[in-house]
Amino acid sequence: TGLSGLLPTGGPILEIGTGCGHSTFVLGRHAGPGTVVAVDHQFAQLYAAKRFIAPDAHYVCADVEGGLPLASDAFSAVVMSDTFHFVHAKQRLAAELERVARADASLVLSQIHNGLFPEPFAGEPLPPADYAAMFAAWAPRIVRNDRLLERMATDDGFDLADPELSSGVEGERSLSLTGKRAGASATA
């Protein structure tokens, strides 16, 4: 089933940390036109995404540190790539994600940095256990990015529940967290 099994078709999908819209484009191709709501704090990047990369998405310019200007129970999935570790108010954002997500929503936080390896350009990363605790209601699964990317490149049918993907996460710099809200299936 793989990673795409976590993301619904027909959305709506919330993407935070959109940048210039490359992930927005991919999410829109998966879920369908007009199904992605893309959030970033830099208007110029959102403009570029809307104009050149993913014109069918809906765009919101907002600083997620102060909350999300979005309706409750609105999204079937939340996606953040290389973003969450840069947020200072992580607990507040985690609560906001709970608020805007539907009861059976999926969560994909890719490229989160491990706090055991502080890096000058990695924001404020956390250890894997702290990420998992923050998203406990999502039945989180933390996997190693190197193994996840390897599987994505070589096998369309990989299983996120494969123990090899989550072995050794404490010793890895870059991780991904996936999950589904309580009450939904925790496997992809």
N, CA and C of each residue as an Amber inpcrd file, in Angstrom:
protein
   564
   0.8040000  -1.2000000   0.0000000   0.0000000   0.0000000   0.0000000
   0.8450000   1.2600000   0.0000000   1.7970000   1.4270000   0.8670000
   2.7170000   2.5410000   0.8010000   2.1810000   3.8670000   1.2820000
   3.0030000   4.8980000   1.1130000   2.7130000   6.2320000   1.6360000
   1.4570000   6.8390000   1.0330000   1.2240000   6.6370000  -0.2530000
   0.0330000   7.2250000  -0.8640000  -1.2430000   6.6350000  -0.2760000
  -1.1560000   5.4660000   0.3340000  -2.3180000   4.8750000   0.9940000
  -2.7810000   5.6740000   2.1950000  -1.9100000   6.5080000   2.7440000
  -2.2980000   7.3630000   3.8650000  -3.0920000   8.5770000   3.4230000
  -2.9390000   8.9630000   2.1750000  -3.5590000  10.1940000   1.6960000
  -4.8170000   9.8750000   0.8980000  -5.9230000  10.5040000   1.2550000
  -7.1690000  10.2320000   0.5420000  -7.1650000  10.8500000  -0.8530000
  -7.9360000  10.2790000  -1.7380000  -8.1950000  10.9510000  -3.0010000
  -9.4730000  11.7470000  -2.7920000  -9.5750000  12.8700000  -3.4050000
 -10.7500000  13.7090000  -3.2140000 -10.6500000  14.6560000  -2.0400000
  -9.5420000  14.6070000  -1.2930000  -9.2090000  15.5670000  -0.2360000
 -10.3400000  15.8840000   0.7140000 -10.3510000  17.0160000   1.3140000
  -9.3270000  18.0600000   1.2050000  -8.0870000  17.7480000   2.0480000
  -6.9540000  18.1590000   1.5170000  -5.6690000  17.9450000   2.1730000
  -5.0930000  19.3020000   2.5560000  -4.5960000  19.4040000   3.7700000
  -3.9260000  20.6070000   4.2480000  -2.4240000  20.3850000   4.1670000
  -1.7450000  21.2970000   3.4800000  -0.2860000  21.2530000   3.4220000
   0.2490000  22.5060000   4.1030000   1.1190000  22.3190000   5.0700000
   1.7170000  23.4380000   5.7980000   3.2080000  23.4930000   5.4600000
   3.6820000  24.6920000   5.1570000   5.0670000  24.8590000   4.7450000
   5.2010000  24.6110000   3.2540000   4.3180000  25.1860000   2.5010000
   4.1850000  24.9450000   1.0730000   5.4060000  25.3500000   0.2630000
   6.0490000  26.4280000   0.6520000   7.1590000  26.9220000  -0.1550000
   6.6640000  27.3140000  -1.5350000   7.3860000  26.9280000  -2.5710000
   7.0230000  27.2920000  -3.9460000   6.0370000  26.3250000  -4.5860000
   5.5590000  25.3300000  -3.8400000   4.4540000  24.5100000  -4.3110000
   4.7700000  23.1880000  -4.9680000   5.9860000  22.7150000  -4.8700000
   6.3080000  21.4460000  -5.5170000   5.5170000  20.2890000  -4.9010000
   5.4570000  20.2250000  -3.5820000   4.6580000  19.1820000  -2.9270000
   3.1730000  19.4010000  -3.1740000   2.7640000  20.6550000  -3.2360000
   1.3690000  20.9900000  -3.5140000   0.9410000  20.4010000  -4.8490000
   1.7980000  20.5190000  -5.8320000   1.5310000  19.9660000  -7.1580000
   1.3290000  18.4490000  -7.0740000   2.2350000  17.7680000  -6.3790000
   2.1540000  16.3070000  -6.2520000   0.8890000  15.9060000  -5.4900000
   0.5970000  16.6020000  -4.4010000  -0.6080000  16.2960000  -3.6230000
  -1.8620000  16.5110000  -4.4620000  -1.8970000  17.5800000  -5.2390000
  -3.0390000  17.8510000  -6.0950000  -3.2310000  16.7950000  -7.1700000
  -2.1460000  16.2830000  -7.7060000  -2.2450000  15.2080000  -8.7020000
  -2.7900000  13.9430000  -8.0620000  -2.4350000  13.7080000  -6.7970000
  -2.9230000  12.5150000  -6.1000000  -4.3900000  12.6660000  -5.7070000
  -4.7340000  13.7870000  -5.0810000  -6.0630000  13.9550000  -4.4930000
  -7.0860000  14.5500000  -5.4600000  -6.6250000  15.2500000  -6.4760000
  -7.5410000  15.8430000  -7.4440000  -7.4950000  17.3610000  -7.4100000
  -7.9350000  17.9920000  -8.4860000  -7.8980000  19.4550000  -8.5810000
  -8.7250000  20.1300000  -7.4890000  -8.1720000  21.2040000  -6.9340000
  -8.8900000  21.9980000  -5.9430000  -9.0330000  21.3710000  -4.5710000
  -8.2750000  20.3040000  -4.3120000  -8.4210000  19.6000000  -3.0370000
  -7.3680000  19.9590000  -2.0020000  -6.3370000  20.7110000  -2.3920000
  -5.2470000  21.0310000  -1.4790000  -5.3660000  22.4780000  -1.0120000
  -5.2600000  22.6640000   0.3060000  -5.1550000  23.9950000   0.8890000
  -3.7130000  24.1230000   1.3510000  -2.9970000  25.0570000   0.7610000
  -1.5680000  25.2140000   0.9850000  -1.3100000  26.4480000   1.8450000
  -0.5560000  26.2600000   2.9330000  -0.2890000  27.3340000   3.8880000
   1.2170000  27.5810000   3.9720000   1.6020000  28.8400000   3.9210000
   2.9880000  29.2290000   4.1390000   2.9830000  30.6510000   4.6650000
   4.0630000  31.0600000   5.3110000   4.1290000  32.4210000   5.8570000
   4.7710000  33.4130000   4.8840000   5.2390000  32.9350000   3.7540000
   5.8730000  33.8180000   2.7870000   4.9820000  33.9810000   1.5550000
   4.4010000  35.1630000   1.4200000   3.4810000  35.4380000   0.3260000
   4.1310000  35.2110000  -1.0360000   5.3810000  35.6300000  -1.2010000
   6.0440000  35.5080000  -2.4980000   6.1210000  34.0520000  -2.9490000
   6.3700000  33.1450000  -2.0160000   6.4270000  31.7350000  -2.3870000
   5.0440000  31.2160000  -2.7630000   4.0240000  31.6410000  -2.0190000
   2.6640000  31.2260000  -2.3560000   2.2570000  31.7580000  -3.7300000
   2.6420000  32.9980000  -4.0220000   2.3580000  33.5740000  -5.3310000
   2.9940000  32.7310000  -6.4340000   4.2630000  32.3700000  -6.2510000
   4.9590000  31.5560000  -7.2470000   4.2800000  30.1960000  -7.4000000
   3.8770000  29.5930000  -6.2940000   3.1970000  28.2970000  -6.3490000
   1.8910000  28.4010000  -7.1220000   1.1060000  29.4120000  -6.8170000
  -0.1860000  29.6010000  -7.4790000  -0.0140000  29.9250000  -8.9670000
   0.9430000  30.7470000  -9.2620000   1.1290000  31.2250000 -10.6410000
   1.7810000  30.1910000 -11.5450000   2.7670000  29.4300000 -11.0030000
   3.5890000  28.5980000 -11.8770000   3.5330000  27.0880000 -11.6160000
   3.2000000  26.6770000 -10.4080000   3.3550000  25.2530000 -10.0750000
   2.0250000  24.5300000  -9.8720000   1.1650000  25.0560000  -9.0200000
  -0.0790000  24.3630000  -8.6630000  -1.2400000  25.3550000  -8.6380000
  -1.7100000  25.8040000  -9.8010000  -2.7520000  26.8350000  -9.8390000
  -4.1010000  26.3950000  -9.2870000  -4.3640000  25.0940000  -9.2070000
  -5.6610000  24.6130000  -8.7280000  -5.7860000  24.5590000  -7.2110000
  -4.6890000  24.7200000  -6.4950000  -4.7410000  24.6700000  -5.0270000
  -5.3140000  25.9670000  -4.4710000  -5.7030000  25.9240000  -3.2220000
  -6.1590000  27.1070000  -2.4910000  -5.0160000  27.5160000  -1.5650000
  -4.7380000  28.8100000  -1.4770000  -3.5680000  29.2820000  -0.7470000
  -3.9600000  30.1880000   0.4030000  -3.2460000  30.0030000   1.5330000
  -3.4530000  30.8170000   2.7280000  -2.0850000  31.2710000   3.2200000
  -1.9060000  32.5840000   3.3200000  -0.6730000  33.1270000   3.8720000
  -0.8940000  33.3310000   5.3660000  -0.1730000  32.5710000   6.1840000
  -0.3680000  32.6390000   7.6350000   0.8810000  32.1650000   8.3560000
   1.1010000  32.7420000   9.5150000   2.1570000  32.2890000  10.4090000
   1.5290000  31.2730000  11.3490000   1.8670000  30.0050000  11.1830000
   1.2240000  28.9380000  11.9510000   1.5500000  28.9950000  13.4420000
   2.5350000  29.7990000  13.8140000   2.8540000  29.9580000  15.2460000
   1.6560000  30.5090000  16.0150000   0.8320000  31.3040000  15.3440000
  -0.3220000  31.9210000  15.9990000  -1.6110000  31.1440000  15.8170000
  -1.5530000  29.9730000  15.2270000  -2.7470000  29.1830000  14.9790000
  -3.0590000  29.1350000  13.4950000  -4.0780000  28.3720000  13.1550000
  -4.4700000  28.2070000  11.7650000  -5.8200000  28.8830000  11.5190000
  -5.8990000  29.7840000  10.5530000  -7.1600000  30.4680000  10.2570000
  -8.0580000  29.5940000   9.3760000  -8.3280000  28.3810000   9.8450000
  -9.0640000  27.3960000   9.0720000 -10.1700000  26.7710000   9.9270000
 -11.1850000  26.2540000   9.2680000 -12.3240000  25.6520000   9.9560000
 -11.9330000  24.3640000  10.6790000 -12.6300000  24.0610000  11.7400000
 -12.4310000  22.8120000  12.4830000 -12.9880000  21.6330000  11.6910000
 -12.4080000  20.4670000  11.9130000 -12.8760000  19.2120000  11.2960000
 -13.0040000  19.3110000   9.7790000 -12.0760000  19.9740000   9.1360000
 -12.2050000  20.2530000   7.7010000 -11.3520000  19.3650000   6.7960000
 -10.2770000  18.7720000   7.3060000  -9.3060000  18.1290000   6.4150000
  -9.2080000  16.6300000   6.6500000  -9.0740000  15.9020000   5.5450000
  -8.9280000  14.4530000   5.6250000  -7.4690000  14.0360000   5.7570000
  -6.5600000  14.9810000   5.5550000  -5.1360000  14.7080000   5.7310000
  -4.3920000  16.0130000   5.9700000  -3.3010000  15.9050000   6.7220000
  -2.3990000  17.0310000   6.9750000  -1.0010000  16.5660000   6.5870000
  -0.3150000  17.3860000   5.7870000   1.0190000  17.0540000   5.3070000
   1.9460000  18.2330000   5.5960000   3.1150000  17.9250000   6.1430000
   4.1690000  18.9250000   6.3520000   5.4870000  18.2570000   5.9750000
   6.2690000  18.9110000   5.1400000   7.5590000  18.3660000   4.7600000
   8.6600000  19.3600000   5.1120000   9.5990000  18.8970000   5.9100000
  10.7520000  19.7080000   6.3180000  10.3040000  21.0420000   6.9170000
   9.2970000  20.9890000   7.7980000   8.7040000  22.2000000   8.3510000
   8.5330000  22.1560000   9.8630000   8.0000000  21.0730000  10.4010000
   7.5590000  21.0530000  11.7930000   8.6730000  21.4010000  12.7800000
   9.8850000  20.9530000  12.5430000  10.9880000  21.2190000  13.4820000
  11.3740000  22.6920000  13.5240000  10.9400000  23.4930000  12.5360000
  11.2170000  24.9290000  12.5540000  10.1960000  25.7170000  13.3770000
   9.0900000  25.1140000  13.7260000   8.0340000  25.7890000  14.4750000
   8.4250000  25.8460000  15.9540000   8.3720000  27.0400000  16.5360000
   8.7100000  27.1820000  17.9510000   7.5740000  26.6850000  18.8360000
   6.3460000  27.0110000  18.4860000   5.1650000  26.6260000  19.2740000
   4.6290000  25.2820000  18.7750000   5.4570000  24.2570000  18.9070000
   5.1120000  22.9350000  18.3850000   3.8430000  22.3750000  19.0130000
   3.7260000  22.4690000  20.3190000   2.5500000  21.9090000  21.0020000
   1.2720000  22.6140000  20.5400000   1.3500000  23.9230000  20.3760000
   0.1830000  24.6640000  19.9090000  -0.1920000  24.2560000  18.4870000
   0.7950000  24.1050000  17.6190000   0.4990000  23.6910000  16.2580000
  -0.0650000  22.2720000  16.2420000   0.4780000  21.3860000  17.0550000
  -0.0560000  20.0180000  17.1280000  -1.5270000  20.0430000  17.5300000
  -1.8890000  20.9020000  18.4850000  -3.2860000  21.0290000  18.9010000
  -4.1390000  21.5970000  17.7680000  -3.6000000  22.5410000  17.0100000
  -4.3180000  23.1040000  15.8720000  -4.5430000  22.0500000  14.7890000
  -3.5640000  21.1980000  14.5670000  -3.7360000  20.1260000  13.5880000
  -4.8550000  19.1900000  14.0150000  -4.9240000  18.9000000  15.3120000
  -6.0340000  18.0880000  15.8440000  -7.3680000  18.7740000  15.5750000
  -7.4120000  20.0750000  15.7620000  -8.6610000  20.8240000  15.6110000
  -9.1500000  20.8280000  14.1650000  -8.2560000  21.0460000  13.2090000
  -8.6860000  21.1900000  11.8170000  -8.8550000  19.8550000  11.0990000
  -8.3450000  18.7830000  11.6790000  -8.4180000  17.4700000  11.0390000
  -9.7160000  16.7500000  11.3910000 -10.2060000  15.9870000  10.4370000
 -11.3780000  15.1460000  10.6700000 -11.0160000  13.9960000  11.6020000
 -12.0190000  13.3420000  12.1390000 -11.8080000  12.2630000  13.1080000
 -10.9830000  11.1080000  12.5350000 -11.0590000  10.8950000  11.2310000
 -10.3300000   9.7900000  10.6050000  -9.1710000  10.2750000   9.7320000
  -8.6860000  11.4750000  10.0020000  -7.6580000  12.0940000   9.1590000
  -6.3080000  11.3970000   9.2800000  -5.5150000  11.5590000   8.2230000
  -4.1370000  11.0610000   8.1750000  -3.1740000  12.2120000   8.4310000
  -1.9860000  11.8640000   8.8820000  -0.9330000  12.8430000   9.1510000
   0.3620000  12.3300000   8.5580000   1.0670000  13.1870000   7.8220000
   2.3910000  12.8620000   7.2960000   3.2960000  14.0500000   7.5820000
   4.2730000  13.8460000   8.4560000   5.3110000  14.8460000   8.7250000
   6.6110000  14.2510000   8.1960000   7.0050000  14.6620000   7.0190000
   8.2390000  14.1070000   6.4670000   9.4030000  15.0490000   6.7450000
  10.5680000  14.4680000   6.7870000  11.7990000  15.2070000   7.0260000
  11.7660000  15.9860000   8.3350000  11.3870000  15.3280000   9.4280000
  11.5230000  15.9580000  10.7410000  12.9220000  15.6090000  11.2550000
  13.5300000  16.5460000  11.9050000  14.8990000  16.3350000  12.3520000
  14.9310000  15.8270000  13.7810000  15.8540000  14.9310000  14.0390000
  16.0250000  14.3090000  15.3440000  16.7840000  15.2600000  16.2650000
  16.2030000  15.5800000  17.4150000  16.8050000  16.4930000  18.3720000
  18.0990000  15.9850000  18.9850000  18.4160000  14.7260000  18.7880000
  19.6810000  14.2030000  19.2980000  20.8540000  14.6750000  18.4550000
  20.5550000  15.2620000  17.3050000  21.5820000  15.7620000  16.3990000
  21.2950000  17.2270000  16.0930000  21.5150000  18.1200000  17.0460000
  21.2270000  19.5250000  16.7580000  22.1000000  20.0250000  15.6110000
  21.4600000  20.7300000  14.7000000  22.1510000  21.2980000  13.5540000
  21.7910000  22.7770000  13.4900000  22.7010000  23.6280000  13.0590000
  22.4280000  25.0640000  13.0790000  21.2520000  25.4850000  12.2020000
  20.9090000  24.7280000  11.1790000  19.8260000  25.1140000  10.2720000
  18.6110000  24.1980000  10.3910000  18.4850000  23.4870000  11.5120000
  17.3900000  22.5190000  11.6550000  16.2920000  23.0080000  12.5810000
  16.2830000  24.2810000  12.9230000  15.2340000  24.7620000  13.8200000
  15.4280000  24.2260000  15.2160000  14.3350000  23.7500000  15.8090000
  14.3610000  23.1830000  17.1580000  13.8440000  21.7510000  17.1020000
  14.6870000  20.8210000  16.6550000  14.2330000  19.4410000  16.5270000
  14.0280000  18.7690000  17.8800000  13.2480000  17.6940000  17.8830000
  12.9540000  16.9160000  19.0840000  13.4420000  15.4870000  18.9040000
  13.6390000  14.7800000  19.9990000  13.9100000  13.3420000  19.8880000
  12.6610000  12.6180000  19.3810000  12.8170000  11.4590000  18.7640000
  11.6700000  10.7280000  18.2170000  10.5350000  10.4990000  19.2110000
  10.8550000  10.1800000  20.4420000   9.8050000   9.9220000  21.4400000
   8.9630000  11.1630000  21.7090000   9.5600000  12.3430000  21.6530000
   8.8040000  13.5800000  21.8790000   7.8540000  13.8780000  20.7180000
   8.2990000  13.6140000  19.4920000   7.3910000  13.7650000  18.3440000
   6.2100000  12.8120000  18.5000000   6.5010000  11.5690000  18.8400000
   5.4380000  10.5640000  18.9850000   4.4580000  10.9620000  20.0790000
   4.9650000  11.4500000  21.2020000   4.0810000  11.8480000  22.3080000
   3.1990000  13.0330000  21.9090000   3.7430000  13.9540000  21.1520000
   2.9850000  15.1260000  20.7370000   1.8140000  14.7640000  19.8200000
   1.9660000  13.6760000  19.0810000   0.9260000  13.2470000  18.1410000
   0.3310000  11.8930000  18.5380000   0.2250000  11.6480000  19.8420000
  -0.2620000  10.3570000  20.3310000  -1.6500000  10.0100000  19.7940000
  -2.5260000  10.9760000  19.6260000  -3.8890000  10.7160000  19.1450000
  -3.9150000  10.2380000  17.6900000  -2.8100000  10.3380000  17.0000000
  -2.7410000   9.9380000  15.6020000  -2.1700000   8.5250000  15.4320000
  -1.9460000   7.8020000  16.5250000  -1.2950000   6.4870000  16.4490000
  -0.0270000   6.5970000  15.6040000   0.9310000   7.4320000  16.0360000
   2.0800000   7.7640000  15.1820000   3.0300000   6.6000000  14.9580000
   3.6410000   6.6350000  13.8160000   4.7010000   5.6950000  13.4620000
   5.8530000   6.5400000  12.9340000   6.9960000   6.4110000  13.5710000
   8.1770000   7.1650000  13.1450000   9.0930000   6.2220000  12.3850000
   9.4780000   6.6600000  11.1930000  10.3150000   5.8180000  10.3450000
  11.5450000   6.5960000   9.9020000  12.5630000   5.8550000   9.5150000
  13.8090000   6.4470000   9.0340000  13.6320000   6.9120000   7.6050000
  14.0070000   8.1440000   7.3210000  13.8660000   8.6660000   5.9640000
  14.7030000   7.9080000   4.9500000  15.9060000   7.5150000   5.3290000
  16.7490000   6.8250000   4.3530000  16.0810000   5.5370000   3.8820000
  15.5310000   4.7790000   4.8080000  14.8750000   3.5240000   4.4140000
  13.5440000   3.7790000   3.7090000  12.8210000   4.7780000   4.1570000
  11.5500000   5.1110000   3.5210000  11.7700000   5.5170000   2.0630000
  12.7360000   6.4040000   1.8190000  13.0170000   6.8510000   0.4600000
  13.5190000   5.7090000  -0.4150000  14.3250000   4.8490000   0.1720000
  14.8090000   3.6840000  -0.5660000  13.6430000   2.8020000  -0.9990000
  12.7070000   2.5540000  -0.0920000  11.5360000   1.7300000  -0.4170000
  10.6430000   2.4160000  -1.4490000  10.4660000   3.7260000  -1.3060000
   9.6270000   4.4590000  -2.2620000  10.2210000   4.3940000  -3.6620000
  11.5470000   4.4150000  -3.7510000  12.2130000   4.4090000  -5.0510000
  12.2250000   3.0240000  -5.7000000  12.1230000   1.9750000  -4.8950000
  12.2850000   0.6340000  -5.4430000  11.0460000  -0.2410000  -5.3910000
  10.0160000   0.1460000  -4.6140000   8.8930000  -0.7590000  -4.4220000
   7.6130000   0.0280000  -4.1950000   6.6980000  -0.0080000  -5.1270000
   5.4350000   0.7200000  -4.9950000   4.5430000   0.1530000  -3.9000000
   4.7520000  -1.0720000  -3.4820000   3.8630000  -1.7090000  -2.5230000
   4.4520000  -1.8590000  -1.1360000   5.3570000  -0.9740000  -0.7300000
   5.9630000  -1.1360000   0.5900000   4.9360000  -0.9210000   1.6950000
   5.2110000  -1.4860000   2.8460000   4.3030000  -1.4290000   3.9810000
   4.9330000  -0.5690000   5.0740000   4.2530000   0.5010000   5.4660000
   4.7880000   1.3780000   6.5170000   4.9330000   0.6660000   7.8540000
   4.2140000  -0.4260000   8.0330000   4.3080000  -1.1700000   9.2910000
   5.5340000  -2.0750000   9.3340000   6.2960000  -2.1560000   8.2670000
   7.4950000  -2.9780000   8.2270000   8.4510000  -2.5260000   9.3230000
   8.8260000  -3.4250000  10.2500000   9.6950000  -3.0310000  11.3700000
  11.0450000  -2.4800000  10.9430000  11.5290000  -2.8560000   9.7630000
  12.8260000  -2.3530000   9.3120000  12.8050000  -0.8370000   9.1090000
  11.6550000  -0.2920000   8.7260000  11.5580000   1.1550000   8.5200000
  11.6970000   1.9420000   9.8200000  11.2690000   1.3420000  10.9240000
  11.3050000   2.0650000  12.1960000  12.4530000   1.6340000  13.0950000
  13.2570000   0.6870000  12.6740000  14.3770000   0.2800000  13.5210000
  15.4780000   1.3320000  13.4700000  16.0370000   1.6440000  14.6110000
  17.1510000   2.5780000  14.6750000  16.8010000   4.0390000  14.5070000
  15.5390000   4.4190000  14.7270000  15.1700000   5.8270000  14.5300000
  15.9110000   6.7520000  15.4800000  16.2570000   6.2560000  16.6620000
  16.9460000   7.1060000  17.6350000  18.3070000   7.5590000  17.1310000
  18.9130000   6.7790000  16.2460000  20.2450000   7.0930000  15.7480000
  20.2670000   7.7820000  14.3970000  19.1160000   8.1570000  13.8910000
  19.0390000   8.8010000  12.5830000  18.7930000  10.2940000  12.7110000
  19.3660000  11.0690000  11.8290000  19.1720000  12.5180000  11.8410000
  17.8160000  12.9260000  11.2840000  17.3510000  12.2850000  10.2300000
  16.1430000  12.6960000   9.5460000  15.1080000  11.5770000   9.5660000
  13.9090000  11.9320000   9.9980000  12.8410000  10.9620000  10.2160000
  11.5590000  11.4370000   9.5490000  10.5840000  10.5530000   9.4790000
   9.2350000  10.9230000   9.0740000   8.2600000  10.3320000  10.0860000
   7.1540000  11.0340000  10.2900000   6.1070000  10.5610000  11.1850000
   4.8270000  10.4370000  10.3720000   4.1780000   9.2890000  10.4670000
   2.9050000   9.0750000   9.7950000   1.9130000   8.5790000  10.8250000
   0.6540000   8.8120000  10.5730000  -0.3600000   8.3060000  11.4770000
  -1.7640000   8.5930000  11.0010000  -2.6980000   7.9920000  11.6860000
  -4.1350000   8.2450000  11.4610000  -4.7360000   8.5440000  12.8190000
  -5.7360000   9.4120000  12.8220000  -6.4170000   9.7700000  14.0680000
  -7.0350000   8.5380000  14.7180000  -7.1630000   8.5790000  16.0290000
  -7.7590000   7.4790000  16.7880000  -9.1290000   7.1470000  16.1890000
  -9.4260000   5.8640000  16.1480000 -10.6900000   5.4340000  15.5790000
 -10.5720000   5.0510000  14.1250000  -9.4710000   5.4100000  13.4840000
  -9.2400000   5.0390000  12.0890000  -8.1820000   3.9580000  12.0480000
  -8.0600000   3.2990000  10.9420000  -7.0390000   2.2660000  10.7640000
  -5.6690000   2.9060000  10.8700000  -4.7600000   2.3020000  11.6310000
  -3.4210000   2.8500000  11.8230000  -2.4390000   2.3660000  10.7750000
  -2.8790000   1.5260000   9.8590000  -1.9630000   1.0480000   8.8310000
  -2.3130000   1.6710000   7.4990000  -1.3180000   1.7630000   6.6900000
  -1.5290000   2.3520000   5.3550000  -2.1110000   1.3120000   4.4250000
